[in-house]
Amino acid sequence: MAWTTLKTTNTYLEAELMQQMLAAHQIPARVVAQGVQAHFGCGTPAVVQVYPQDWWTALLLLSPVDEADEGRLE
């Protein structure tokens, strides 16, 4: 089955965090590094990929909460 790119990040660590958040909701995801790390502490661009049928759900889970919606929750 094909994978679809969900987000591109500046650090591999951020992509791994997104992958863990998706795994907590039973959405399969993978992280693909987009470059070679020059030295320790230097960010490596990475891509988070999901299956096409999970793309929209994953995007909603990783999107920031709208400020207008925060007022309704209180």
XYZ file of N, CA, C and O in Angstrom:
296
model
N 0.845 -1.180 0.000
C 0.000 0.000 0.000
C 0.891 1.244 0.000
O 1.953 1.272 0.605
N 0.457 2.269 -0.669
C 1.220 3.507 -0.804
C 1.077 4.377 0.442
O 0.073 4.324 1.146
N 2.086 5.179 0.692
C 2.077 6.138 1.795
C 1.888 7.535 1.215
O 2.316 7.824 0.110
N 1.278 8.427 2.007
C 1.058 9.811 1.614
C 1.733 10.724 2.630
O 1.621 10.501 3.832
N 2.401 11.762 2.153
C 3.068 12.701 3.051
C 2.032 13.553 3.771
O 1.169 14.159 3.157
N 2.163 13.580 5.083
C 1.249 14.351 5.920
C 1.866 15.689 6.290
O 1.267 16.737 6.107
N 3.074 15.652 6.824
C 3.760 16.880 7.246
C 5.254 16.735 7.010
O 5.806 15.651 7.083
N 5.906 17.872 6.786
C 7.360 17.944 6.708
C 7.827 18.788 7.878
O 7.276 19.857 8.132
N 8.817 18.302 8.616
C 9.310 19.008 9.789
C 10.787 19.348 9.619
O 11.465 18.787 8.761
N 11.273 20.238 10.470
C 12.681 20.625 10.429
C 13.555 19.693 11.255
O 14.769 19.714 11.116
N 12.939 18.907 12.149
C 13.726 18.008 12.977
C 13.116 16.610 12.981
O 11.901 16.446 12.960
N 13.965 15.635 13.014
C 13.541 14.243 13.059
C 12.796 13.970 14.358
O 11.827 13.205 14.379
N 13.229 14.597 15.448
C 12.598 14.403 16.745
C 11.132 14.845 16.728
O 10.256 14.165 17.268
N 10.857 15.970 16.089
C 9.481 16.449 15.971
C 8.632 15.463 15.170
O 7.475 15.180 15.514
N 9.188 14.898 14.122
C 8.470 13.922 13.308
C 8.179 12.656 14.108
O 7.095 12.083 14.003
N 9.124 12.224 14.926
C 8.902 11.044 15.762
C 7.799 11.294 16.790
O 7.010 10.403 17.088
N 7.730 12.503 17.332
C 6.671 12.855 18.270
C 5.303 12.785 17.587
O 4.346 12.245 18.151
N 5.224 13.300 16.365
C 3.973 13.215 15.610
C 3.589 11.761 15.366
O 2.414 11.389 15.480
N 4.574 10.932 15.052
C 4.321 9.517 14.817
C 3.756 8.852 16.075
O 2.819 8.056 16.006
N 4.294 9.189 17.238
C 3.808 8.624 18.488
C 2.385 9.082 18.792
O 1.563 8.297 19.293
N 2.080 10.348 18.496
C 0.726 10.851 18.712
C -0.271 10.113 17.826
O -1.366 9.767 18.266
N 0.098 9.852 16.594
C -0.777 9.118 15.682
C -0.924 7.661 16.116
O -2.020 7.098 16.049
N 0.154 7.060 16.596
C 0.098 5.674 17.058
C -0.841 5.544 18.257
O -1.522 4.524 18.404
N -0.908 6.570 19.086
C -1.813 6.549 20.236
C -3.274 6.496 19.796
O -4.140 6.063 20.552
N -3.553 6.909 18.571
C -4.910 6.877 18.009
C -5.054 5.760 16.973
O -5.952 5.797 16.135
N -4.154 4.779 17.015
C -4.157 3.615 16.129
C -4.099 3.992 14.642
O -4.723 3.354 13.791
N -3.334 5.044 14.335
C -3.117 5.433 12.938
C -1.675 5.074 12.575
O -0.738 5.637 13.151
N -1.469 4.125 11.653
C -0.105 3.764 11.267
C 0.580 4.941 10.568
O -0.009 5.599 9.711
N 1.809 5.189 10.969
C 2.588 6.284 10.380
C 4.053 5.879 10.328
O 4.488 4.992 11.061
N 4.791 6.534 9.465
C 6.237 6.307 9.405
C 6.939 7.636 9.222
O 6.370 8.604 8.727
N 8.211 7.661 9.630
C 9.042 8.858 9.516
C 10.144 8.563 8.510
O 10.817 7.540 8.606
N 10.323 9.472 7.568
C 11.362 9.328 6.548
C 12.282 10.535 6.643
O 11.825 11.680 6.528
N 13.572 10.289 6.888
C 14.556 11.367 6.956
C 14.771 11.944 5.559
O 14.816 11.207 4.570
N 14.924 13.258 5.478
C 15.087 13.933 4.189
C 16.506 14.433 3.949
O 16.743 15.166 3.016
N 17.424 14.068 4.796
C 18.792 14.526 4.606
C 19.723 13.801 5.556
O 19.323 12.948 6.328
N 20.981 14.173 5.502
C 21.990 13.585 6.367
C 22.305 14.569 7.480
O 22.508 15.758 7.230
N 22.358 14.069 8.707
C 22.654 14.926 9.846
C 24.131 15.302 9.816
O 25.006 14.439 9.817
N 24.403 16.609 9.805
C 25.784 17.088 9.704
C 26.557 16.831 10.992
O 27.694 16.395 10.975
N 25.973 17.114 12.133
C 26.608 16.861 13.422
C 25.522 16.768 14.485
O 24.381 17.156 14.268
N 25.887 16.242 15.641
C 24.907 16.050 16.707
C 24.295 17.390 17.117
O 24.992 18.367 17.308
N 22.991 17.431 17.230
C 22.293 18.652 17.606
C 21.776 19.442 16.426
O 20.971 20.345 16.579
N 22.230 19.087 15.255
C 21.769 19.766 14.043
C 20.478 19.097 13.577
O 20.373 17.882 13.556
N 19.497 19.888 13.237
C 18.211 19.335 12.813
C 18.289 18.647 11.465
O 18.974 19.099 10.552
N 17.625 17.522 11.354
C 17.521 16.793 10.103
C 16.078 16.856 9.628
O 15.187 16.412 10.348
N 15.816 17.424 8.471
C 14.430 17.454 7.981
C 13.874 16.041 7.843
O 14.580 15.111 7.464
N 12.600 15.896 8.182
C 11.953 14.596 8.101
C 10.508 14.770 7.651
O 9.926 15.840 7.776
N 9.950 13.683 7.139
C 8.579 13.676 6.640
C 7.797 12.626 7.417
O 8.291 11.526 7.661
N 6.580 12.972 7.811
C 5.667 12.018 8.437
C 4.695 11.563 7.358
O 4.072 12.385 6.685
N 4.585 10.248 7.190
C 3.714 9.700 6.163
C 2.671 8.781 6.790
O 2.951 8.098 7.781
N 1.478 8.786 6.210
C 0.378 7.924 6.644
C -0.259 7.299 5.408
O 0.008 7.720 4.279
N -1.129 6.321 5.636
C -1.883 5.741 4.527
C -2.905 6.759 4.034
O -3.426 7.566 4.812
N -3.213 6.748 2.753
C -4.151 7.733 2.193
C -5.509 7.779 2.902
O -6.063 8.855 3.108
N -6.035 6.630 3.328
C -7.343 6.639 3.975
C -7.296 7.255 5.377
O -8.333 7.637 5.921
N -6.106 7.379 5.982
C -5.963 7.976 7.315
C -5.507 9.428 7.269
O -5.360 10.065 8.307
N -5.268 9.954 6.070
C -4.662 11.274 5.929
C -5.480 12.373 6.603
O -4.952 13.160 7.383
N -6.754 12.440 6.327
C -7.585 13.532 6.852
C -7.691 13.459 8.375
O -7.570 14.464 9.061
N -7.899 12.280 8.930
C -7.988 12.115 10.382
C -6.677 12.504 11.044
O -6.659 13.208 12.058
N -5.565 12.059 10.478
C -4.248 12.390 11.031
C -3.983 13.889 10.966
O -3.452 14.476 11.911
N -4.376 14.513 9.883
C -4.183 15.953 9.748
C -4.966 16.711 10.816
O -4.451 17.646 11.435
N -6.192 16.289 11.077
C -6.996 16.936 12.111
C -6.409 16.716 13.502
O -6.412 17.627 14.342
N -5.874 15.531 13.768
C -5.281 15.253 15.074
C -4.031 16.093 15.332
O -3.766 16.493 16.466
N -3.269 16.375 14.288
C -2.016 17.120 14.458
C -2.169 18.624 14.261
O -1.224 19.370 14.479
N -3.344 19.067 13.862
C -3.534 20.502 13.630
C -3.746 21.241 14.956
O -4.262 20.668 15.913
N -3.343 22.504 15.015
C -3.540 23.280 16.253
C -5.016 23.558 16.491
O -5.815 23.606 15.555
N -5.351 23.748 17.758
C -6.727 24.075 18.129
C -7.008 25.515 17.733
O -6.202 26.409 17.987
N -8.139 25.746 17.102
C -8.531 27.084 16.685
C -8.866 27.922 17.920
O -9.565 27.455 18.819
N -8.380 29.154 17.976
C -8.618 30.010 19.142
C -10.101 30.273 19.341
O -10.569 30.416 20.461
N -10.875 30.352 18.273
C -12.314 30.595 18.397
C -12.998 29.416 19.072
O -13.942 29.579 19.823
N -12.504 28.202 18.834
C -13.071 27.013 19.457
C -12.714 26.908 20.923
O -13.449 26.310 21.708
N -11.579 27.457 21.354
C -11.171 27.377 22.747
C -12.170 28.075 23.662
O -12.410 27.641 24.765
N -12.768 29.173 23.207
C -13.729 29.909 24.020
C -14.987 29.109 24.289
O -15.607 29.240 25.344
N -15.369 28.251 23.360
C -16.569 27.428 23.521
C -16.367 26.279 24.489
O -17.316 25.783 25.044
N -15.135 25.858 24.691
C -14.868 24.739 25.564
C -14.935 25.120 27.032
O -15.129 24.277 27.889
N -14.780 26.372 27.326
C -14.763 26.811 28.736
C -16.135 26.949 29.318
O -17.130 27.057 28.780
